[in-house]
Tab-separated table of C-alpha atoms and ligand atoms in Angstrom:
chain	number	residue	atom	x	y	z
A	1	MET	CA	0.000	0.000	0.000
A	2	ALA	CA	1.462	3.374	-1.017
A	3	ILE	CA	2.146	5.870	1.744
A	4	ALA	CA	0.029	8.739	0.515
A	5	THR	CA	-2.764	11.182	1.219
A	6	VAL	CA	-5.606	10.288	-1.140
A	7	ASN	CA	-8.594	12.549	-0.586
A	8	PRO	CA	-11.639	10.270	-0.068
A	9	ALA	CA	-14.036	13.017	-1.138
A	10	THR	CA	-12.423	13.302	-4.578
A	11	GLY	CA	-10.199	10.260	-5.054
A	12	ALA	CA	-7.278	12.594	-5.860
A	13	VAL	CA	-3.768	11.759	-4.670
A	14	GLU	CA	-2.754	14.900	-2.790
A	15	ARG	CA	0.679	13.903	-1.471
A	16	SER	CA	2.908	10.843	-1.640
A	17	PHE	CA	5.776	9.944	0.645
A	18	ASP	CA	8.782	7.679	0.237
A	19	ALA	CA	8.958	4.947	2.822
A	20	HIS	CA	11.855	5.197	5.239
A	21	THR	CA	14.819	3.101	4.146
A	22	PRO	CA	16.080	0.261	6.381
A	23	GLY	CA	18.957	2.580	7.349
A	24	GLN	CA	16.582	5.343	8.414
A	25	VAL	CA	14.486	2.891	10.413
A	26	GLU	CA	17.619	1.646	12.165
A	27	GLU	CA	18.576	5.234	13.050
A	28	LYS	CA	15.147	5.843	14.548
A	29	ILE	CA	15.154	2.656	16.612
A	30	ALA	CA	18.663	3.495	17.862
A	31	ALA	CA	17.597	7.055	18.706
A	32	ALA	CA	14.529	5.785	20.556
A	33	TYR	CA	16.494	3.292	22.626
A	34	THR	CA	19.283	5.725	23.477
A	35	ARG	CA	16.774	8.382	24.414
A	36	TRP	CA	14.780	6.012	26.602
A	37	ARG	CA	17.808	5.278	28.790
A	38	SER	CA	17.929	8.918	29.871
A	39	TYR	CA	14.241	9.797	29.499
A	40	ARG	CA	13.153	7.059	31.927
A	41	THR	CA	14.768	9.018	34.760
A	42	SER	CA	13.136	12.349	33.898
A	43	THR	CA	10.715	13.594	36.546
A	44	PHE	CA	6.940	13.559	36.309
A	45	ALA	CA	7.027	17.339	36.633
A	46	GLN	CA	9.257	17.643	33.568
A	47	ARG	CA	7.218	15.225	31.454
A	48	SER	CA	4.044	16.913	32.581
A	49	ALA	CA	5.325	20.331	31.452
A	50	TRP	CA	6.124	18.928	27.997
A	51	MET	CA	2.743	17.179	27.796
A	52	VAL	CA	0.839	20.333	28.729
A	53	ALA	CA	2.845	22.244	26.110
A	54	ALA	CA	1.797	19.624	23.539
A	55	ALA	CA	-1.850	20.035	24.588
A	56	GLU	CA	-1.607	23.821	24.232
A	57	LEU	CA	-0.059	23.548	20.780
A	58	LEU	CA	-2.710	21.097	19.667
A	59	GLU	CA	-5.492	23.331	20.932
A	60	SER	CA	-4.082	26.315	19.083
A	61	GLU	CA	-3.623	24.261	15.895
A	62	ALA	CA	-6.907	22.332	16.063
A	63	ASP	CA	-8.337	23.924	12.923
A	64	THR	CA	-5.249	23.246	10.832
A	65	VAL	CA	-4.777	19.662	11.878
A	66	ALA	CA	-8.522	19.012	11.538
A	67	ALA	CA	-8.318	20.012	7.884
A	68	VAL	CA	-5.413	17.619	7.384
A	69	MET	CA	-7.359	14.751	8.952
A	70	THR	CA	-10.451	15.471	6.879
A	71	THR	CA	-8.376	15.552	3.717
A	72	GLU	CA	-6.653	12.289	4.577
A	73	MET	CA	-9.587	10.154	5.744
A	74	GLY	CA	-12.836	12.012	5.108
A	75	LYS	CA	-14.312	12.613	8.569
A	76	THR	CA	-16.298	15.814	8.842
A	77	LEU	CA	-14.278	18.889	9.708
A	78	ALA	CA	-16.295	19.469	12.880
A	79	SER	CA	-15.633	15.954	14.134
A	80	ALA	CA	-11.948	16.244	13.249
A	81	ARG	CA	-11.704	19.438	15.280
A	82	ALA	CA	-13.503	17.802	18.204
A	83	GLU	CA	-11.050	14.906	17.986
A	84	ALA	CA	-8.081	17.263	18.232
A	85	LEU	CA	-9.556	18.932	21.323
A	86	LYS	CA	-10.339	15.580	22.915
A	87	CYS	CA	-6.700	14.595	22.420
A	88	ALA	CA	-5.544	17.763	24.145
A	89	SER	CA	-7.797	17.011	27.070
A	90	ALA	CA	-6.435	13.444	27.382
A	91	MET	CA	-2.918	14.868	27.332
A	92	ARG	CA	-3.819	17.186	30.198
A	93	PHE	CA	-5.465	14.312	32.087
A	94	TYR	CA	-2.282	12.246	32.050
A	95	ALA	CA	-0.067	15.279	32.621
A	96	ASP	CA	-2.027	15.903	35.848
A	97	ARG	CA	-2.606	12.348	36.980
A	98	ALA	CA	0.337	10.189	35.888
A	99	GLU	CA	2.364	10.640	39.044
A	100	GLY	CA	-0.575	9.657	41.259
A	101	LEU	CA	-1.596	6.734	39.054
A	102	LEU	CA	1.945	5.329	39.140
A	103	ARG	CA	2.683	5.928	42.821
A	104	ASP	CA	4.277	3.003	44.671
A	105	GLU	CA	1.671	0.672	46.145
A	106	PRO	CA	2.719	-0.372	49.644
A	107	ALA	CA	1.989	-3.842	51.022
A	108	ASP	CA	1.853	-4.705	54.710
A	109	PRO	CA	5.574	-5.561	55.291
A	110	SER	CA	4.897	-7.711	58.360
A	111	THR	CA	2.947	-10.243	56.272
A	112	VAL	CA	5.901	-10.799	53.914
A	113	GLY	CA	8.719	-10.651	56.482
A	114	ALA	CA	10.067	-7.326	55.200
A	115	VAL	CA	10.817	-3.930	56.619
A	116	ARG	CA	9.340	-2.394	53.542
A	117	ALA	CA	7.472	-3.936	50.584
A	118	TYR	CA	5.664	-2.346	47.691
A	119	ALA	CA	4.853	-2.520	43.976
A	120	ALA	CA	6.603	0.061	41.796
A	121	TYR	CA	5.518	1.036	38.258
A	122	GLN	CA	8.517	1.447	35.984
A	123	PRO	CA	8.557	2.108	32.218
A	124	LEU	CA	9.183	-0.817	29.859
A	125	GLY	CA	11.140	1.048	27.173
A	126	VAL	CA	10.560	1.560	23.462
A	127	VAL	CA	6.930	0.809	22.541
A	128	LEU	CA	5.899	0.282	18.923
A	129	ALA	CA	2.410	1.605	18.138
A	130	VAL	CA	0.690	0.312	14.990
A	131	MET	CA	-2.319	2.520	14.448
A	132	PRO	CA	-5.392	2.861	12.175
A	133	TRP	CA	-6.628	5.796	10.144
A	134	ASN	CA	-10.150	6.135	11.539
A	135	PHE	CA	-9.335	8.416	14.479
A	136	PRO	CA	-5.877	9.340	13.235
A	137	LEU	CA	-4.995	11.617	16.163
A	138	TRP	CA	-6.989	10.061	18.981
A	139	GLN	CA	-5.860	6.459	18.533
A	140	VAL	CA	-2.248	7.594	18.751
A	141	VAL	CA	-2.660	10.066	21.590
A	142	ARG	CA	-4.588	7.680	23.801
A	143	PHE	CA	-1.518	5.431	23.642
A	144	ALA	CA	1.183	8.095	23.575
A	145	ALA	CA	0.010	10.397	26.374
A	146	PRO	CA	0.045	7.725	29.104
A	147	ALA	CA	3.056	5.893	27.657
A	148	LEU	CA	5.233	9.019	27.532
A	149	MET	CA	4.071	10.136	30.974
A	150	ALA	CA	5.059	6.724	32.351
A	151	GLY	CA	8.596	7.176	30.985
A	152	ASN	CA	8.355	5.071	27.845
A	153	VAL	CA	9.232	6.302	24.377
A	154	GLY	CA	7.143	5.663	21.263
A	155	LEU	CA	7.672	4.580	17.670
A	156	LEU	CA	4.572	5.130	15.538
A	157	LYS	CA	3.735	3.077	12.463
A	158	HIS	CA	0.556	4.792	11.361
A	159	ALA	CA	-1.846	3.640	8.649
A	160	SER	CA	-0.430	4.292	5.186
A	161	ASN	CA	-3.254	6.668	4.231
A	162	VAL	CA	-2.648	9.207	7.026
A	163	PRO	CA	1.057	10.087	6.682
A	164	GLN	CA	0.577	13.826	7.187
A	165	THR	CA	-1.239	13.310	10.480
A	166	ALA	CA	1.496	10.864	11.522
A	167	LEU	CA	4.245	13.378	10.763
A	168	TYR	CA	2.290	16.148	12.485
A	169	LEU	CA	2.247	14.099	15.714
A	170	GLU	CA	6.026	13.594	15.665
A	171	ASP	CA	6.486	17.289	15.080
A	172	LEU	CA	3.977	18.217	17.792
A	173	TYR	CA	5.756	16.292	20.540
A	174	ARG	CA	9.140	17.641	19.435
A	175	ARG	CA	7.946	21.251	19.407
A	176	ALA	CA	6.354	20.728	22.834
A	177	GLY	CA	9.837	20.039	24.188
A	178	PHE	CA	10.020	16.264	24.402
A	179	PRO	CA	13.662	15.369	23.723
A	180	ASP	CA	14.528	13.965	20.277
A	181	GLY	CA	13.808	10.270	20.087
A	182	CYS	CA	10.898	10.302	22.545
A	183	PHE	CA	8.259	10.048	19.861
A	184	GLN	CA	9.064	9.248	16.242
A	185	THR	CA	7.035	8.336	13.182
A	186	LEU	CA	8.177	5.488	10.961
A	187	LEU	CA	6.943	5.719	7.390
A	188	ILE	CA	6.918	1.988	6.707
A	189	SER	CA	4.557	-0.552	5.217
A	190	SER	CA	2.791	-3.170	7.292
A	191	SER	CA	5.200	-5.812	6.000
A	192	ASP	CA	8.090	-3.929	7.654
A	193	VAL	CA	6.472	-4.062	11.095
A	194	GLU	CA	7.900	-7.500	11.833
A	195	ARG	CA	11.530	-6.342	11.587
A	196	VAL	CA	10.904	-3.481	14.020
A	197	LEU	CA	8.952	-5.649	16.437
A	198	ARG	CA	11.645	-8.337	16.510
A	199	ASP	CA	14.369	-5.781	17.290
A	200	ASP	CA	15.736	-6.386	20.796
A	201	ARG	CA	15.602	-2.685	21.550
A	202	VAL	CA	11.815	-2.631	21.113
A	203	ALA	CA	10.168	-3.770	24.346
A	204	ALA	CA	6.459	-3.992	23.553
A	205	ALA	CA	3.764	-3.146	21.038
A	206	THR	CA	0.244	-1.854	20.852
A	207	LEU	CA	-1.964	-2.294	17.798
A	208	THR	CA	-5.312	-0.756	17.057
A	209	GLY	CA	-6.838	-2.087	13.877
A	210	SER	CA	-8.392	-5.115	12.290
A	211	GLU	CA	-8.387	-8.649	13.595
A	212	PRO	CA	-5.962	-9.989	10.928
A	213	ALA	CA	-3.441	-7.235	11.684
A	214	GLY	CA	-3.783	-7.905	15.408
A	215	ARG	CA	-3.307	-11.605	14.973
A	216	SER	CA	-0.162	-11.063	12.902
A	217	VAL	CA	1.445	-8.616	15.334
A	218	ALA	CA	0.482	-10.691	18.375
A	219	ALA	CA	1.971	-13.825	16.806
A	220	ILE	CA	5.301	-12.117	16.218
A	221	ALA	CA	5.270	-10.523	19.657
A	222	GLY	CA	4.384	-13.883	21.170
A	223	ASP	CA	7.333	-15.457	19.429
A	224	GLU	CA	9.542	-12.719	20.877
A	225	VAL	CA	7.803	-12.876	24.289
A	226	LYS	CA	6.912	-9.186	24.166
A	227	HIS	CA	3.889	-7.612	25.799
A	228	THR	CA	1.093	-6.398	23.510
A	229	VAL	CA	-2.155	-4.519	23.751
A	230	LEU	CA	-4.665	-5.198	20.975
A	231	GLU	CA	-7.625	-2.936	20.222
A	232	LEU	CA	-9.401	-4.644	17.334
A	233	GLY	CA	-12.746	-4.557	15.632
A	234	GLY	CA	-16.236	-4.575	17.030
A	235	SER	CA	-19.814	-5.265	16.030
A	236	ASP	CA	-21.459	-3.579	18.972
A	237	PRO	CA	-25.073	-4.390	19.839
A	238	PHE	CA	-27.598	-1.649	20.597
A	239	VAL	CA	-30.531	-3.239	22.417
A	240	VAL	CA	-33.844	-1.401	22.780
A	241	MET	CA	-36.427	-2.652	25.291
A	242	PRO	CA	-40.068	-1.511	25.565
A	243	SER	CA	-39.478	0.769	28.591
A	244	ALA	CA	-36.793	2.793	26.769
A	245	ASP	CA	-37.215	6.447	25.897
A	246	LEU	CA	-37.743	5.692	22.217
A	247	ALA	CA	-37.199	9.195	20.886
A	248	ARG	CA	-33.834	9.441	22.590
A	249	ALA	CA	-32.915	5.884	21.668
A	250	VAL	CA	-33.560	6.621	17.979
A	251	GLU	CA	-31.625	9.880	18.070
A	252	VAL	CA	-28.622	8.242	19.731
A	253	ALA	CA	-28.874	5.161	17.495
A	254	VAL	CA	-28.366	7.351	14.442
A	255	THR	CA	-25.319	9.083	15.895
A	256	ALA	CA	-23.950	5.811	17.223
A	257	ARG	CA	-24.126	4.255	13.761
A	258	VAL	CA	-22.989	7.090	11.511
A	259	GLN	CA	-20.360	8.758	13.713
A	260	ASN	CA	-17.085	9.015	11.814
A	261	ASN	CA	-18.958	8.141	8.592
A	262	GLY	CA	-19.799	4.766	10.114
A	263	GLN	CA	-16.147	3.834	10.653
A	264	SER	CA	-15.728	3.537	14.379
A	265	CYS	CA	-14.783	0.389	16.242
A	266	ILE	CA	-17.303	1.275	18.950
A	267	ALA	CA	-20.070	2.321	16.591
A	268	ALA	CA	-23.331	0.529	17.307
A	269	LYS	CA	-23.701	-1.814	14.344
A	270	ARG	CA	-26.479	-4.261	15.248
A	271	PHE	CA	-29.796	-2.832	16.474
A	272	ILE	CA	-31.659	-5.446	18.477
A	273	VAL	CA	-35.170	-4.285	19.221
A	274	HIS	CA	-37.938	-5.840	21.337
A	275	ALA	CA	-40.971	-6.851	19.247
A	276	ASP	CA	-43.280	-4.517	21.205
A	277	VAL	CA	-41.426	-1.430	19.944
A	278	TYR	CA	-39.724	-2.813	16.829
A	279	ASP	CA	-42.050	-1.329	14.208
A	280	GLU	CA	-42.049	2.122	15.749
A	281	PHE	CA	-38.281	2.112	16.277
A	282	ALA	CA	-37.664	0.879	12.724
A	283	GLN	CA	-39.891	3.544	11.180
A	284	ARG	CA	-38.360	6.433	13.142
A	285	PHE	CA	-34.820	5.128	12.686
A	286	VAL	CA	-35.173	4.753	8.923
A	287	GLU	CA	-36.681	8.256	8.683
A	288	ALA	CA	-33.807	9.768	10.650
A	289	MET	CA	-31.110	7.851	8.776
A	290	SER	CA	-32.628	8.863	5.420
A	291	ALA	CA	-32.714	12.525	6.452
A	292	LEU	CA	-28.952	12.801	7.061
A	293	THR	CA	-26.944	15.094	4.817
A	294	VAL	CA	-24.197	13.237	2.963
A	295	GLY	CA	-21.544	15.282	1.218
A	296	ASP	CA	-18.254	17.143	1.268
A	297	PRO	CA	-16.752	16.621	4.742
A	298	MET	CA	-15.297	20.130	4.634
A	299	ASP	CA	-18.823	21.554	4.437
A	300	ALA	CA	-20.283	22.569	7.818
A	301	ASP	CA	-23.724	21.156	6.908
A	302	THR	CA	-22.453	17.680	6.113
A	303	GLN	CA	-23.313	14.962	8.624
A	304	VAL	CA	-21.863	11.977	6.765
A	305	GLY	CA	-18.770	12.179	4.566
A	306	PRO	CA	-17.185	9.559	2.313
A	307	LEU	CA	-15.671	6.258	3.382
A	308	ALA	CA	-11.934	6.529	3.854
A	309	THR	CA	-10.790	4.238	1.063
A	310	GLU	CA	-12.091	2.764	-2.156
A	311	GLN	CA	-11.500	-0.732	-0.773
A	312	GLY	CA	-13.424	0.160	2.388
A	313	ARG	CA	-16.462	1.090	0.329
A	314	LYS	CA	-16.173	-2.109	-1.704
A	315	ASP	CA	-16.072	-4.177	1.501
A	316	VAL	CA	-19.320	-2.531	2.655
A	317	GLU	CA	-20.954	-3.055	-0.759
A	318	ASP	CA	-19.989	-6.725	-0.765
A	319	LEU	CA	-21.506	-7.329	2.680
A	320	VAL	CA	-24.751	-5.612	1.692
A	321	ALA	CA	-24.913	-7.502	-1.624
A	322	ASP	CA	-24.407	-10.823	0.138
A	323	ALA	CA	-27.167	-10.061	2.669
A	324	VAL	CA	-29.605	-8.935	-0.029
A	325	ALA	CA	-28.870	-12.002	-2.166
A	326	GLU	CA	-29.658	-14.140	0.872
A	327	GLY	CA	-33.014	-12.448	1.534
A	328	ALA	CA	-32.308	-9.361	3.670
A	329	ARG	CA	-34.396	-6.229	3.028
A	330	VAL	CA	-32.919	-2.773	2.438
A	331	LEU	CA	-35.091	-0.189	4.252
A	332	CYS	CA	-33.044	2.806	3.093
A	333	GLY	CA	-29.768	3.447	1.268
A	334	GLY	CA	-28.110	0.272	0.084
A	335	SER	CA	-26.151	1.365	-2.961
A	336	ARG	CA	-23.183	3.636	-3.572
A	337	ILE	CA	-23.566	7.297	-4.437
A	338	ASP	CA	-22.204	7.776	-7.940
A	339	GLY	CA	-19.640	10.421	-8.760
A	340	ALA	CA	-16.209	11.272	-7.441
A	341	GLY	CA	-15.161	10.075	-4.007
A	342	TRP	CA	-16.128	7.032	-1.985
A	343	PHE	CA	-19.563	7.991	-0.723
A	344	TYR	CA	-22.027	5.458	0.651
A	345	PRO	CA	-25.411	6.507	2.067
A	346	PRO	CA	-26.776	5.773	5.546
A	347	THR	CA	-28.379	2.356	5.172
A	348	VAL	CA	-30.712	0.208	7.249
A	349	ILE	CA	-31.087	-3.509	6.584
A	350	ALA	CA	-33.710	-5.808	8.090
A	351	ASP	CA	-34.294	-9.562	8.090
A	352	ILE	CA	-30.659	-10.473	8.686
A	353	SER	CA	-30.141	-14.139	9.446
A	354	ALA	CA	-27.266	-16.147	10.830
A	355	HIS	CA	-26.040	-17.556	7.527
A	356	MET	CA	-25.373	-14.071	6.073
A	357	GLU	CA	-21.846	-12.688	6.363
A	358	MET	CA	-23.252	-9.469	7.798
A	359	TYR	CA	-24.652	-11.326	10.794
A	360	ALA	CA	-21.220	-11.758	12.344
A	361	ALA	CA	-18.842	-9.495	10.378
A	362	GLU	CA	-17.963	-5.919	11.293
A	363	VAL	CA	-19.549	-3.535	8.772
A	364	PHE	CA	-17.179	-0.561	8.613
A	365	GLY	CA	-19.511	1.996	7.069
A	366	PRO	CA	-22.900	3.648	7.789
A	367	VAL	CA	-24.935	0.444	7.555
A	368	ALA	CA	-27.203	-0.632	10.408
A	369	SER	CA	-28.711	-4.088	10.761
A	370	LEU	CA	-32.050	-4.477	12.519
A	371	PHE	CA	-33.088	-7.516	14.561
A	372	ARG	CA	-36.498	-8.198	16.115
A	373	VAL	CA	-36.410	-10.137	19.392
A	374	ALA	CA	-39.148	-11.530	21.640
A	375	ASP	CA	-37.651	-10.939	25.087
A	376	ILE	CA	-34.512	-10.052	27.036
A	377	ASP	CA	-33.125	-13.585	26.784
A	378	GLU	CA	-33.238	-13.497	23.010
A	379	ALA	CA	-31.867	-9.945	23.001
A	380	ILE	CA	-28.814	-11.045	24.971
A	381	GLU	CA	-28.384	-14.151	22.862
A	382	VAL	CA	-28.361	-12.147	19.610
A	383	ALA	CA	-26.169	-9.439	21.152
A	384	ASN	CA	-23.554	-12.026	22.123
A	385	ALA	CA	-23.747	-13.949	18.832
A	386	THR	CA	-20.570	-12.402	17.439
A	387	SER	CA	-16.909	-13.156	17.818
A	388	PHE	CA	-16.328	-9.536	18.863
A	389	GLY	CA	-16.772	-8.044	22.327
A	390	LEU	CA	-15.869	-4.371	22.338
A	391	GLY	CA	-18.690	-2.035	23.407
A	392	SER	CA	-22.405	-2.595	23.944
A	393	ASN	CA	-25.484	-0.463	24.480
A	394	ALA	CA	-28.721	-1.290	26.277
A	395	TRP	CA	-31.784	0.943	26.422
A	396	THR	CA	-34.240	0.238	29.222
A	397	ALA	CA	-35.729	2.081	32.187
A	398	ASP	CA	-36.146	-1.158	34.144
A	399	PRO	CA	-33.461	-1.538	36.856
A	400	GLY	CA	-33.712	-5.344	36.762
A	401	GLU	CA	-33.120	-5.379	33.002
A	402	GLN	CA	-30.268	-2.922	33.371
A	403	ALA	CA	-28.571	-5.240	35.866
A	404	ARG	CA	-29.096	-8.197	33.539
A	405	PHE	CA	-27.470	-6.404	30.586
A	406	VAL	CA	-24.547	-5.279	32.738
A	407	ALA	CA	-24.041	-8.859	33.906
A	408	ASP	CA	-24.578	-10.735	30.652
A	409	LEU	CA	-23.464	-8.670	27.663
A	410	GLU	CA	-20.112	-10.057	26.524
A	411	ALA	CA	-18.174	-6.853	25.933
A	412	GLY	CA	-15.404	-4.660	27.326
A	413	ALA	CA	-17.981	-1.945	28.031
A	414	VAL	CA	-21.705	-1.591	28.521
A	415	PHE	CA	-23.429	1.760	28.219
A	416	VAL	CA	-26.987	1.828	29.575
A	417	ASN	CA	-29.246	4.485	28.030
A	418	GLY	CA	-26.303	6.095	26.287
A	419	MET	CA	-23.821	5.704	23.465
A	420	THR	CA	-20.492	3.918	23.839
A	421	THR	CA	-17.773	6.556	24.003
A	422	SER	CA	-14.238	6.767	25.340
A	423	HIS	CA	-13.134	8.943	28.242
A	424	PRO	CA	-9.670	9.343	29.777
A	425	GLU	CA	-11.213	8.506	33.176
A	426	LEU	CA	-12.621	5.126	32.076
A	427	PRO	CA	-10.825	2.000	30.850
A	428	PHE	CA	-11.255	1.170	27.167
A	429	GLY	CA	-10.795	-2.198	25.471
A	430	GLY	CA	-12.399	-5.422	24.443
A	431	ILE	CA	-12.735	-9.128	25.004
A	432	LYS	CA	-13.089	-12.061	22.572
A	433	ARG	CA	-11.805	-11.138	19.077
A	434	SER	CA	-11.916	-7.430	19.926
A	435	GLY	CA	-8.550	-7.820	21.611
A	436	TYR	CA	-7.044	-7.563	25.064
A	437	GLY	CA	-5.449	-5.086	27.386
A	438	ARG	CA	-6.862	-1.712	28.293
A	439	GLU	CA	-6.200	1.862	27.270
A	440	LEU	CA	-7.046	5.038	29.182
A	441	SER	CA	-7.612	5.423	32.959
A	442	ALA	CA	-5.151	3.942	35.464
A	443	HIS	CA	-5.271	0.632	33.596
A	444	GLY	CA	-4.016	2.212	30.375
A	445	ILE	CA	-0.976	3.901	31.872
A	446	ARG	CA	0.027	0.696	33.677
A	447	GLU	CA	-0.065	-1.463	30.515
A	448	PHE	CA	3.428	-0.450	29.496
A	449	CYS	CA	4.934	-0.596	32.947
A	450	ASN	CA	7.005	-3.203	34.688
A	451	ILE	CA	5.056	-3.782	37.888
A	452	LYS	CA	8.131	-4.372	40.003
A	453	THR	CA	7.868	-6.101	43.361
A	454	VAL	CA	10.177	-4.432	45.889
A	455	TRP	CA	11.011	-6.251	49.128
A	456	VAL	CA	13.461	-4.713	51.581
A	457	GLY	CA	14.628	-6.628	54.640
A	458	GLU	CA	16.580	-5.555	57.720
B	501	NAP	P1	-5.903	-2.365	9.568
B	501	NAP	O1	-5.951	-2.613	8.123
B	501	NAP	O2	-5.736	-3.524	10.470
B	501	NAP	O3	-4.717	-1.322	9.800
B	501	NAP	C1	-4.378	-0.863	11.077
B	501	NAP	C2	-2.872	-0.672	11.143
B	501	NAP	O4	-2.239	-1.951	11.086
B	501	NAP	C3	-2.296	0.130	9.983
B	501	NAP	O5	-1.211	0.871	10.448
B	501	NAP	C4	-1.843	-0.957	9.027
B	501	NAP	O6	-0.834	-0.512	8.163
B	501	NAP	C5	-1.331	-1.988	9.988
B	501	NAP	N1	-1.349	-3.361	9.509
B	501	NAP	C6	-2.250	-3.944	8.685
B	501	NAP	N2	-1.944	-5.247	8.509
B	501	NAP	C7	-0.834	-5.485	9.245
B	501	NAP	C8	-0.017	-6.639	9.460
B	501	NAP	N3	-0.311	-7.820	8.914
B	501	NAP	N4	1.069	-6.517	10.251
B	501	NAP	C9	1.370	-5.347	10.815
B	501	NAP	N5	0.649	-4.207	10.647
B	501	NAP	C10	-0.445	-4.292	9.875
B	501	NAP	O7	-7.185	-1.617	10.091
B	501	NAP	P2	-7.849	-0.310	9.499
B	501	NAP	O8	-8.589	-0.700	8.298
B	501	NAP	O9	-6.850	0.781	9.377
B	501	NAP	O10	-8.832	0.083	10.681
B	501	NAP	C11	-10.082	-0.453	10.800
B	501	NAP	C12	-10.126	-1.526	11.882
B	501	NAP	O11	-9.612	-1.028	13.097
B	501	NAP	C13	-11.547	-1.921	12.188
B	501	NAP	O12	-11.628	-3.310	12.369
B	501	NAP	C14	-11.834	-1.192	13.498
B	501	NAP	O13	-12.857	-1.731	14.253
B	501	NAP	C15	-10.509	-1.291	14.161
B	501	NAP	N6	-10.385	-0.306	15.231
B	501	NAP	C16	-10.387	-0.716	16.521
B	501	NAP	C17	-10.323	0.210	17.556
B	501	NAP	C18	-10.341	-0.204	18.998
B	501	NAP	O14	-10.026	0.624	19.837
B	501	NAP	N7	-10.674	-1.433	19.335
B	501	NAP	C19	-10.261	1.563	17.242
B	501	NAP	C20	-10.265	1.944	15.907
B	501	NAP	C21	-10.317	1.007	14.903
B	501	NAP	P3	-1.171	-0.135	6.612
B	501	NAP	O15	-2.101	1.016	6.646
B	501	NAP	O16	0.165	0.210	6.051
B	501	NAP	O17	-1.789	-1.357	6.016
């Protein structure tokens, strides 16, 4: 895959980049490792000052970098700007909290025969981050802010279609004051990841992306006995029960499905609705999805922009075609918008059954599947009938049902009467084929730490 900015709204190649040569990659790994040996002893106060400076720069440059993101992957300009500001706020969160989150944890020394005993959190070293294009700033920052604050250094292999955003991030951290080598971007193809990951100077890796990419990186890391965090795909359920506030559920369902032009790992993808409210939900949902404005993502009125790549649109088309051929019904949308760019309309599909690919696959575009269920048992069964387990949503005013969904939905998160979102304060991650490990919160900053047991005797 070429390393290039190809505008999804027009299909035009705007900028191409040469991949780094093996010699350049070696220089960057060496610089990262050398830097880590001194950076690991820098104080929290110093790292915090650099991180706050990065947040300030990002806030002041939000408009500029938002335009770059929109040009590279097609999200609306408003959502790109919001993403930049969210990144700045996560940077501030870890700048403020890292020291407290990584404070030594004392144990009762008398129970272990020591004078003093505690767990210490120490940085692991050089961490390789393999990242996707869909939230091209956020996915990187939610790894980099805690990792850098913990005393690690980062090497970023970003998706090949967002090179300008990748280079911006390297530049941002350098201008904020982080010493050279703390955060570097590698312009390499996915096939070059293995060489970097196997390098003895690289301690660990994090990958956000598809299941095949995760499996490949985890296999190599496993062979090298290196720690990994995997944030992979999702096919999140959105369950609606009769007691739900239907108007709000419909409104949120639309946002939850079409956010980021339908290309979010935690987008609600399967809408599982109780038979008592199915017809009303379906009618209102289809109306609202059909009313969305699709168009140029730079335009302030646009609610849904193009898909990020030509292949991405083809993947969506293939899943819809398979479902329709097998008897599913298209309630709105369902075929590409002709003309330049990779536009696909908001789409709702009903009568999905288990033998269709769409039943279990992740649809990475603005396509919602609707399921009618008889009761909460069937709702939970359908919700869990996927190999993924990232986020989940349940809409009900009944406290007993709420408790049941919290207990039984197989996912890394459950949002009751709300949309799955990520917050620096809350852990983020999945189970099953959605991956393992956690980002954000205290859990995220401890992922790339050596939890060292310290025992001191007389
Ligand atoms: P992708 O094709 O897996 O790419 C993600 C990253 O992995 C890119 O940098 C890509 O590089 C690299 N890559 C691909 N194959 C690889 C391999 N065999 N070895 C090493 N690196 C490899 O995924 P995507 O299409 O960009 O992103 C969409 C997927 O990401 C969806 O499944 C979505 O759900 C998931 N996602 C998950 C989360 C989460 O937090 N759980 C968040 C966002 C997205 P190239 O670009 O050079 O191929």
